[in-house]
Amino acid sequence: MVIIGGGHVGLSFALLLAHHGIDSVLVEQSVYPTISPDDDTARTQYLDSRNTALSRRTVQIYERIGLWQSLQSHACRIDSVHISELGSFGRAVLDKKAEGVESFGQVMENAWLGRQLLLAAKANAHITLHDDAKVVNITQDATSASVSVEQAGRAFVLSAPLVVACDGSQSPSRALLGIGTSTHDYNQVGIVGVVQTDKPHQHIGIEKFSEVGPLAVLPLTDGRGDGADDSTAGFRRSVVFICPKGEEARYLQDDEFFLATLQQVFGDDAGRFVQAGRRGAYPLTKILADRQVVGRCVVMGNAAHTLHPVAGQGFNLCLRDADTLAAMLAHEKRQAQAAGKTADLGDYQKLRAYEQARQKDQQRVIKFCDTVVGSFTSKNPVMKFARNVGLIAFDKIPGIKPMVAAYAMGLKS
């Protein structure tokens, strides 16, 4: 099998396949850094990192393939989530004890996740890596798909029964396959980074909704401990801040202004914001592929669906896709072996079955993101009153929280 795109989704998919004994060749356009398991793993960029909230289902997937043990030192669990609307009366709390779960998920530096995925892939005999390699063409026939690659001045072709493209929201592979997209520009920019507060996070995530969009601070591990217990609950927090497009420059360049804005938004809930690290700005656009299967080729990850970051569902949805396809391919391989045959992992009807199997979960998450963004950005006073009543109802009516929590953790799809 050929995988195009060696980011977090592509590497994870390759490792999932390897767990089932399926070989893959992964092609990545960027140059991978030279790393070693013996490298210093200290948090050298204490306030300068992007982060991802991993759902409970995502953690379970990494546990199953034996990767979580190397990841967990930089993972900080979320024990409760406090949800409210800025300047309004509505408020709700999700608590792990009340819902009977170990946690609602874990927050981790993207750099650490990527480092461990790459180390695992390099050490796995089922995975062959080609970095600094550009895909220039994809062709298909009745029995295989072929990927034309340029690398370091040489050209070569990789052929396999199946090609899976995980090469990002602007996916060149998606264009080569002739797959169109539907897009929606939110006219917003997501500003992400890390801040320090004078109050320990106590494993609490705080989400505020505003007329601009969702704003969140999530717990992170500190410079000394892994955040696994109260004694190492640190003062470092991941921030997702949404602003209108065109207004991001001051939030990026002026630390005092950024910290003061966060203080105004979150009040005393997180304590006092005392230091901000380097921040990144990302225009927010929903991009949905018109199709996810063409012949013997599948698009996955942000190439299939790039979503608004509200509730941190994007990467977790991508990993559920990868897990489902890997499991289906493994099942086909076992069935063929039992019959003394060679499995055709690129069979179009089987790939279409995967696409259809994932539609319910994908559409549910897409609808949820659009509903939250649309309802909480409305300035209509009737809508504002209704959503605050809705938050109170969510907090008080029995039976609602467990259902929502299960979906948020990826345990129901």
PDB file of N, CA and C in Angstrom, residues 306-388:
ATOM      1  N   THR A 306     -11.734  19.054   6.519  1.00  0.00           N
ATOM      2  CA  THR A 306     -11.085  20.037   7.389  1.00  0.00           C
ATOM      3  C   THR A 306     -12.187  20.822   8.084  1.00  0.00           C
ATOM      4  N   LEU A 307     -12.191  20.790   9.425  1.00  0.00           N
ATOM      5  CA  LEU A 307     -13.321  21.326  10.182  1.00  0.00           C
ATOM      6  C   LEU A 307     -12.904  22.487  11.070  1.00  0.00           C
ATOM      7  N   HIS A 308     -13.905  23.218  11.553  1.00  0.00           N
ATOM      8  CA  HIS A 308     -13.694  24.263  12.557  1.00  0.00           C
ATOM      9  C   HIS A 308     -13.162  23.599  13.829  1.00  0.00           C
ATOM     10  N   PRO A 309     -12.236  24.243  14.547  1.00  0.00           N
ATOM     11  CA  PRO A 309     -11.641  23.604  15.727  1.00  0.00           C
ATOM     12  C   PRO A 309     -12.533  23.538  16.951  1.00  0.00           C
ATOM     13  N   VAL A 310     -13.778  23.990  16.879  1.00  0.00           N
ATOM     14  CA  VAL A 310     -14.653  23.954  18.035  1.00  0.00           C
ATOM     15  C   VAL A 310     -14.726  22.521  18.578  1.00  0.00           C
ATOM     16  N   ALA A 311     -14.555  22.386  19.879  1.00  0.00           N
ATOM     17  CA  ALA A 311     -14.630  21.096  20.587  1.00  0.00           C
ATOM     18  C   ALA A 311     -13.500  20.136  20.225  1.00  0.00           C
ATOM     19  N   GLY A 312     -12.531  20.576  19.416  1.00  0.00           N
ATOM     20  CA  GLY A 312     -11.356  19.763  19.145  1.00  0.00           C
ATOM     21  C   GLY A 312     -11.657  18.406  18.536  1.00  0.00           C
ATOM     22  N   GLN A 313     -12.576  18.360  17.569  1.00  0.00           N
ATOM     23  CA  GLN A 313     -13.008  17.073  17.019  1.00  0.00           C
ATOM     24  C   GLN A 313     -12.248  16.634  15.768  1.00  0.00           C
ATOM     25  N   GLY A 314     -11.556  17.554  15.091  1.00  0.00           N
ATOM     26  CA  GLY A 314     -10.995  17.264  13.773  1.00  0.00           C
ATOM     27  C   GLY A 314     -10.045  16.085  13.721  1.00  0.00           C
ATOM     28  N   PHE A 315      -8.946  16.139  14.482  1.00  0.00           N
ATOM     29  CA  PHE A 315      -7.959  15.070  14.438  1.00  0.00           C
ATOM     30  C   PHE A 315      -8.553  13.753  14.930  1.00  0.00           C
ATOM     31  N   ASN A 316      -9.380  13.823  15.945  1.00  0.00           N
ATOM     32  CA  ASN A 316      -9.981  12.599  16.498  1.00  0.00           C
ATOM     33  C   ASN A 316     -10.891  11.916  15.483  1.00  0.00           C
ATOM     34  N   LEU A 317     -11.624  12.706  14.708  1.00  0.00           N
ATOM     35  CA  LEU A 317     -12.455  12.135  13.645  1.00  0.00           C
ATOM     36  C   LEU A 317     -11.574  11.475  12.593  1.00  0.00           C
ATOM     37  N   CYS A 318     -10.477  12.117  12.228  1.00  0.00           N
ATOM     38  CA  CYS A 318      -9.553  11.549  11.247  1.00  0.00           C
ATOM     39  C   CYS A 318      -8.985  10.213  11.727  1.00  0.00           C
ATOM     40  N   LEU A 319      -8.652  10.131  13.006  1.00  0.00           N
ATOM     41  CA  LEU A 319      -8.071   8.895  13.517  1.00  0.00           C
ATOM     42  C   LEU A 319      -9.105   7.769  13.555  1.00  0.00           C
ATOM     43  N   ARG A 320     -10.373   8.104  13.801  1.00  0.00           N
ATOM     44  CA  ARG A 320     -11.417   7.073  13.738  1.00  0.00           C
ATOM     45  C   ARG A 320     -11.571   6.552  12.308  1.00  0.00           C
ATOM     46  N   ASP A 321     -11.459   7.452  11.322  1.00  0.00           N
ATOM     47  CA  ASP A 321     -11.469   7.008   9.929  1.00  0.00           C
ATOM     48  C   ASP A 321     -10.334   6.019   9.685  1.00  0.00           C
ATOM     49  N   ALA A 322      -9.114   6.405  10.096  1.00  0.00           N
ATOM     50  CA  ALA A 322      -7.938   5.575   9.864  1.00  0.00           C
ATOM     51  C   ALA A 322      -8.070   4.215  10.543  1.00  0.00           C
ATOM     52  N   ASP A 323      -8.577   4.216  11.762  1.00  0.00           N
ATOM     53  CA  ASP A 323      -8.742   2.974  12.511  1.00  0.00           C
ATOM     54  C   ASP A 323      -9.751   2.058  11.829  1.00  0.00           C
ATOM     55  N   THR A 324     -10.841   2.645  11.345  1.00  0.00           N
ATOM     56  CA  THR A 324     -11.881   1.855  10.675  1.00  0.00           C
ATOM     57  C   THR A 324     -11.354   1.223   9.393  1.00  0.00           C
ATOM     58  N   LEU A 325     -10.658   2.023   8.557  1.00  0.00           N
ATOM     59  CA  LEU A 325     -10.150   1.483   7.294  1.00  0.00           C
ATOM     60  C   LEU A 325      -9.093   0.411   7.549  1.00  0.00           C
ATOM     61  N   ALA A 326      -8.197   0.639   8.504  1.00  0.00           N
ATOM     62  CA  ALA A 326      -7.170  -0.360   8.812  1.00  0.00           C
ATOM     63  C   ALA A 326      -7.808  -1.679   9.258  1.00  0.00           C
ATOM     64  N   ALA A 327      -8.841  -1.585  10.103  1.00  0.00           N
ATOM     65  CA  ALA A 327      -9.519  -2.796  10.583  1.00  0.00           C
ATOM     66  C   ALA A 327     -10.230  -3.525   9.441  1.00  0.00           C
ATOM     67  N   MET A 328     -10.859  -2.781   8.533  1.00  0.00           N
ATOM     68  CA  MET A 328     -11.551  -3.407   7.401  1.00  0.00           C
ATOM     69  C   MET A 328     -10.556  -4.105   6.479  1.00  0.00           C
ATOM     70  N   LEU A 329      -9.411  -3.462   6.219  1.00  0.00           N
ATOM     71  CA  LEU A 329      -8.395  -4.066   5.361  1.00  0.00           C
ATOM     72  C   LEU A 329      -7.821  -5.324   6.004  1.00  0.00           C
ATOM     73  N   ALA A 330      -7.609  -5.271   7.317  1.00  0.00           N
ATOM     74  CA  ALA A 330      -7.094  -6.444   8.032  1.00  0.00           C
ATOM     75  C   ALA A 330      -8.084  -7.603   7.959  1.00  0.00           C
ATOM     76  N   HIS A 331      -9.373  -7.276   8.063  1.00  0.00           N
ATOM     77  CA  HIS A 331     -10.400  -8.311   7.964  1.00  0.00           C
ATOM     78  C   HIS A 331     -10.378  -8.954   6.576  1.00  0.00           C
ATOM     79  N   GLU A 332     -10.245  -8.130   5.532  1.00  0.00           N
ATOM     80  CA  GLU A 332     -10.181  -8.667   4.173  1.00  0.00           C
ATOM     81  C   GLU A 332      -8.965  -9.562   4.004  1.00  0.00           C
ATOM     82  N   LYS A 333      -7.840  -9.146   4.563  1.00  0.00           N
ATOM     83  CA  LYS A 333      -6.618  -9.940   4.457  1.00  0.00           C
ATOM     84  C   LYS A 333      -6.781 -11.295   5.145  1.00  0.00           C
ATOM     85  N   ARG A 334      -7.372 -11.300   6.344  1.00  0.00           N
ATOM     86  CA  ARG A 334      -7.572 -12.566   7.068  1.00  0.00           C
ATOM     87  C   ARG A 334      -8.515 -13.490   6.324  1.00  0.00           C
ATOM     88  N   GLN A 335      -9.602 -12.930   5.791  1.00  0.00           N
ATOM     89  CA  GLN A 335     -10.560 -13.759   5.063  1.00  0.00           C
ATOM     90  C   GLN A 335      -9.927 -14.403   3.824  1.00  0.00           C
ATOM     91  N   ALA A 336      -9.129 -13.610   3.113  1.00  0.00           N
ATOM     92  CA  ALA A 336      -8.479 -14.131   1.912  1.00  0.00           C
ATOM     93  C   ALA A 336      -7.469 -15.220   2.264  1.00  0.00           C
ATOM     94  N   GLN A 337      -6.709 -14.990   3.324  1.00  0.00           N
ATOM     95  CA  GLN A 337      -5.716 -15.979   3.746  1.00  0.00           C
ATOM     96  C   GLN A 337      -6.389 -17.286   4.146  1.00  0.00           C
ATOM     97  N   ALA A 338      -7.529 -17.189   4.827  1.00  0.00           N
ATOM     98  CA  ALA A 338      -8.261 -18.392   5.246  1.00  0.00           C
ATOM     99  C   ALA A 338      -8.741 -19.193   4.044  1.00  0.00           C
ATOM    100  N   ALA A 339      -8.983 -18.476   2.932  1.00  0.00           N
ATOM    101  CA  ALA A 339      -9.452 -19.140   1.719  1.00  0.00           C
ATOM    102  C   ALA A 339      -8.293 -19.498   0.792  1.00  0.00           C
ATOM    103  N   GLY A 340      -7.063 -19.260   1.253  1.00  0.00           N
ATOM    104  CA  GLY A 340      -5.900 -19.564   0.429  1.00  0.00           C
ATOM    105  C   GLY A 340      -5.717 -18.612  -0.734  1.00  0.00           C
ATOM    106  N   LYS A 341      -6.195 -17.395  -0.608  1.00  0.00           N
ATOM    107  CA  LYS A 341      -6.126 -16.402  -1.685  1.00  0.00           C
ATOM    108  C   LYS A 341      -5.335 -15.175  -1.221  1.00  0.00           C
ATOM    109  N   THR A 342      -5.062 -14.286  -2.166  1.00  0.00           N
ATOM    110  CA  THR A 342      -4.421 -13.008  -1.865  1.00  0.00           C
ATOM    111  C   THR A 342      -5.491 -11.923  -1.869  1.00  0.00           C
ATOM    112  N   ALA A 343      -5.563 -11.161  -0.802  1.00  0.00           N
ATOM    113  CA  ALA A 343      -6.597 -10.125  -0.689  1.00  0.00           C
ATOM    114  C   ALA A 343      -6.315  -8.974  -1.648  1.00  0.00           C
ATOM    115  N   ASP A 344      -7.374  -8.483  -2.283  1.00  0.00           N
ATOM    116  CA  ASP A 344      -7.271  -7.263  -3.078  1.00  0.00           C
ATOM    117  C   ASP A 344      -7.703  -6.096  -2.184  1.00  0.00           C
ATOM    118  N   LEU A 345      -6.719  -5.441  -1.566  1.00  0.00           N
ATOM    119  CA  LEU A 345      -7.035  -4.388  -0.601  1.00  0.00           C
ATOM    120  C   LEU A 345      -7.575  -3.122  -1.258  1.00  0.00           C
ATOM    121  N   GLY A 346      -7.468  -3.048  -2.575  1.00  0.00           N
ATOM    122  CA  GLY A 346      -7.982  -1.870  -3.272  1.00  0.00           C
ATOM    123  C   GLY A 346      -9.301  -2.100  -3.986  1.00  0.00           C
ATOM    124  N   ASP A 347      -9.997  -3.147  -3.627  1.00  0.00           N
ATOM    125  CA  ASP A 347     -11.293  -3.440  -4.257  1.00  0.00           C
ATOM    126  C   ASP A 347     -12.256  -2.274  -4.046  1.00  0.00           C
ATOM    127  N   TYR A 348     -12.772  -1.731  -5.132  1.00  0.00           N
ATOM    128  CA  TYR A 348     -13.582  -0.516  -5.064  1.00  0.00           C
ATOM    129  C   TYR A 348     -14.827  -0.698  -4.201  1.00  0.00           C
ATOM    130  N   GLN A 349     -15.506  -1.830  -4.335  1.00  0.00           N
ATOM    131  CA  GLN A 349     -16.737  -2.031  -3.571  1.00  0.00           C
ATOM    132  C   GLN A 349     -16.453  -2.051  -2.061  1.00  0.00           C
ATOM    133  N   LYS A 350     -15.329  -2.634  -1.681  1.00  0.00           N
ATOM    134  CA  LYS A 350     -14.968  -2.658  -0.257  1.00  0.00           C
ATOM    135  C   LYS A 350     -14.601  -1.258   0.242  1.00  0.00           C
ATOM    136  N   LEU A 351     -13.919  -0.499  -0.604  1.00  0.00           N
ATOM    137  CA  LEU A 351     -13.566   0.871  -0.217  1.00  0.00           C
ATOM    138  C   LEU A 351     -14.812   1.762  -0.116  1.00  0.00           C
ATOM    139  N   ARG A 352     -15.766   1.543  -1.015  1.00  0.00           N
ATOM    140  CA  ARG A 352     -17.031   2.280  -0.926  1.00  0.00           C
ATOM    141  C   ARG A 352     -17.771   1.916   0.364  1.00  0.00           C
ATOM    142  N   ALA A 353     -17.677   0.653   0.768  1.00  0.00           N
ATOM    143  CA  ALA A 353     -18.312   0.238   2.027  1.00  0.00           C
ATOM    144  C   ALA A 353     -17.676   0.984   3.209  1.00  0.00           C
ATOM    145  N   TYR A 354     -16.360   1.171   3.150  1.00  0.00           N
ATOM    146  CA  TYR A 354     -15.692   1.977   4.194  1.00  0.00           C
ATOM    147  C   TYR A 354     -16.230   3.403   4.197  1.00  0.00           C
ATOM    148  N   GLU A 355     -16.301   4.007   3.014  1.00  0.00           N
ATOM    149  CA  GLU A 355     -16.777   5.387   2.908  1.00  0.00           C
ATOM    150  C   GLU A 355     -18.178   5.529   3.485  1.00  0.00           C
ATOM    151  N   GLN A 356     -19.041   4.601   3.151  1.00  0.00           N
ATOM    152  CA  GLN A 356     -20.418   4.647   3.648  1.00  0.00           C
ATOM    153  C   GLN A 356     -20.484   4.392   5.147  1.00  0.00           C
ATOM    154  N   ALA A 357     -19.615   3.508   5.638  1.00  0.00           N
ATOM    155  CA  ALA A 357     -19.607   3.201   7.071  1.00  0.00           C
ATOM    156  C   ALA A 357     -19.193   4.414   7.910  1.00  0.00           C
ATOM    157  N   ARG A 358     -18.391   5.289   7.328  1.00  0.00           N
ATOM    158  CA  ARG A 358     -17.906   6.451   8.074  1.00  0.00           C
ATOM    159  C   ARG A 358     -18.808   7.674   7.936  1.00  0.00           C
ATOM    160  N   GLN A 359     -19.812   7.615   7.088  1.00  0.00           N
ATOM    161  CA  GLN A 359     -20.618   8.805   6.821  1.00  0.00           C
ATOM    162  C   GLN A 359     -21.367   9.299   8.053  1.00  0.00           C
ATOM    163  N   LYS A 360     -21.959   8.395   8.824  1.00  0.00           N
ATOM    164  CA  LYS A 360     -22.770   8.812   9.967  1.00  0.00           C
ATOM    165  C   LYS A 360     -21.936   9.597  10.971  1.00  0.00           C
ATOM    166  N   ASP A 361     -20.782   9.065  11.350  1.00  0.00           N
ATOM    167  CA  ASP A 361     -19.908   9.741  12.309  1.00  0.00           C
ATOM    168  C   ASP A 361     -19.415  11.063  11.750  1.00  0.00           C
ATOM    169  N   GLN A 362     -18.961  11.062  10.505  1.00  0.00           N
ATOM    170  CA  GLN A 362     -18.463  12.298   9.897  1.00  0.00           C
ATOM    171  C   GLN A 362     -19.542  13.369   9.829  1.00  0.00           C
ATOM    172  N   GLN A 363     -20.711  13.009   9.348  1.00  0.00           N
ATOM    173  CA  GLN A 363     -21.786  13.986   9.192  1.00  0.00           C
ATOM    174  C   GLN A 363     -22.264  14.514  10.543  1.00  0.00           C
ATOM    175  N   ARG A 364     -22.270  13.641  11.546  1.00  0.00           N
ATOM    176  CA  ARG A 364     -22.667  14.082  12.880  1.00  0.00           C
ATOM    177  C   ARG A 364     -21.696  15.128  13.424  1.00  0.00           C
ATOM    178  N   VAL A 365     -20.395  14.878  13.271  1.00  0.00           N
ATOM    179  CA  VAL A 365     -19.398  15.826  13.769  1.00  0.00           C
ATOM    180  C   VAL A 365     -19.445  17.130  12.980  1.00  0.00           C
ATOM    181  N   ILE A 366     -19.578  17.037  11.666  1.00  0.00           N
ATOM    182  CA  ILE A 366     -19.663  18.247  10.837  1.00  0.00           C
ATOM    183  C   ILE A 366     -20.876  19.078  11.232  1.00  0.00           C
ATOM    184  N   LYS A 367     -22.024  18.425  11.399  1.00  0.00           N
ATOM    185  CA  LYS A 367     -23.240  19.145  11.783  1.00  0.00           C
ATOM    186  C   LYS A 367     -23.098  19.775  13.161  1.00  0.00           C
ATOM    187  N   PHE A 368     -22.491  19.039  14.093  1.00  0.00           N
ATOM    188  CA  PHE A 368     -22.285  19.570  15.438  1.00  0.00           C
ATOM    189  C   PHE A 368     -21.432  20.841  15.393  1.00  0.00           C
ATOM    190  N   CYS A 369     -20.313  20.785  14.662  1.00  0.00           N
ATOM    191  CA  CYS A 369     -19.431  21.951  14.575  1.00  0.00           C
ATOM    192  C   CYS A 369     -20.160  23.146  13.963  1.00  0.00           C
ATOM    193  N   ASP A 370     -20.880  22.909  12.871  1.00  0.00           N
ATOM    194  CA  ASP A 370     -21.594  24.003  12.212  1.00  0.00           C
ATOM    195  C   ASP A 370     -22.688  24.579  13.097  1.00  0.00           C
ATOM    196  N   THR A 371     -23.387  23.713  13.829  1.00  0.00           N
ATOM    197  CA  THR A 371     -24.463  24.183  14.703  1.00  0.00           C
ATOM    198  C   THR A 371     -23.918  25.048  15.833  1.00  0.00           C
ATOM    199  N   VAL A 372     -22.848  24.596  16.453  1.00  0.00           N
ATOM    200  CA  VAL A 372     -22.259  25.359  17.559  1.00  0.00           C
ATOM    201  C   VAL A 372     -21.743  26.699  17.074  1.00  0.00           C
ATOM    202  N   VAL A 373     -20.986  26.685  15.975  1.00  0.00           N
ATOM    203  CA  VAL A 373     -20.434  27.930  15.449  1.00  0.00           C
ATOM    204  C   VAL A 373     -21.558  28.877  15.043  1.00  0.00           C
ATOM    205  N   GLY A 374     -22.573  28.353  14.345  1.00  0.00           N
ATOM    206  CA  GLY A 374     -23.658  29.201  13.877  1.00  0.00           C
ATOM    207  C   GLY A 374     -24.504  29.778  14.989  1.00  0.00           C
ATOM    208  N   SER A 375     -24.835  28.951  15.975  1.00  0.00           N
ATOM    209  CA  SER A 375     -25.735  29.421  17.032  1.00  0.00           C
ATOM    210  C   SER A 375     -25.042  30.385  17.983  1.00  0.00           C
ATOM    211  N   PHE A 376     -23.767  30.153  18.271  1.00  0.00           N
ATOM    212  CA  PHE A 376     -23.103  31.005  19.246  1.00  0.00           C
ATOM    213  C   PHE A 376     -22.513  32.274  18.647  1.00  0.00           C
ATOM    214  N   THR A 377     -22.486  32.383  17.323  1.00  0.00           N
ATOM    215  CA  THR A 377     -22.027  33.634  16.722  1.00  0.00           C
ATOM    216  C   THR A 377     -23.201  34.551  16.371  1.00  0.00           C
ATOM    217  N   SER A 378     -24.425  34.058  16.546  1.00  0.00           N
ATOM    218  CA  SER A 378     -25.598  34.892  16.275  1.00  0.00           C
ATOM    219  C   SER A 378     -25.748  35.973  17.343  1.00  0.00           C
ATOM    220  N   LYS A 379     -25.994  37.196  16.907  1.00  0.00           N
ATOM    221  CA  LYS A 379     -26.173  38.318  17.834  1.00  0.00           C
ATOM    222  C   LYS A 379     -27.644  38.542  18.187  1.00  0.00           C
ATOM    223  N   ASN A 380     -28.525  37.735  17.626  1.00  0.00           N
ATOM    224  CA  ASN A 380     -29.955  37.868  17.900  1.00  0.00           C
ATOM    225  C   ASN A 380     -30.210  37.614  19.386  1.00  0.00           C
ATOM    226  N   PRO A 381     -30.839  38.570  20.120  1.00  0.00           N
ATOM    227  CA  PRO A 381     -31.056  38.392  21.559  1.00  0.00           C
ATOM    228  C   PRO A 381     -31.923  37.186  21.893  1.00  0.00           C
ATOM    229  N   VAL A 382     -32.865  36.847  21.014  1.00  0.00           N
ATOM    230  CA  VAL A 382     -33.694  35.666  21.253  1.00  0.00           C
ATOM    231  C   VAL A 382     -32.833  34.405  21.192  1.00  0.00           C
ATOM    232  N   MET A 383     -31.950  34.353  20.197  1.00  0.00           N
ATOM    233  CA  MET A 383     -31.039  33.214  20.075  1.00  0.00           C
ATOM    234  C   MET A 383     -30.107  33.144  21.281  1.00  0.00           C
ATOM    235  N   LYS A 384     -29.634  34.292  21.724  1.00  0.00           N
ATOM    236  CA  LYS A 384     -28.722  34.318  22.871  1.00  0.00           C
ATOM    237  C   LYS A 384     -29.409  33.769  24.121  1.00  0.00           C
ATOM    238  N   PHE A 385     -30.650  34.192  24.339  1.00  0.00           N
ATOM    239  CA  PHE A 385     -31.398  33.691  25.499  1.00  0.00           C
ATOM    240  C   PHE A 385     -31.623  32.184  25.371  1.00  0.00           C
ATOM    241  N   ALA A 386     -31.987  31.738  24.156  1.00  0.00           N
ATOM    242  CA  ALA A 386     -32.283  30.322  23.939  1.00  0.00           C
ATOM    243  C   ALA A 386     -31.052  29.450  24.184  1.00  0.00           C
ATOM    244  N   ARG A 387     -29.884  29.890  23.718  1.00  0.00           N
ATOM    245  CA  ARG A 387     -28.701  29.042  23.900  1.00  0.00           C
ATOM    246  C   ARG A 387     -28.245  29.010  25.350  1.00  0.00           C
ATOM    247  N   ASN A 388     -28.489  30.073  26.108  1.00  0.00           N
ATOM    248  CA  ASN A 388     -28.154  30.045  27.524  1.00  0.00           C
ATOM    249  C   ASN A 388     -29.099  29.152  28.304  1.00  0.00           C
TER     250      ASN A 388
END
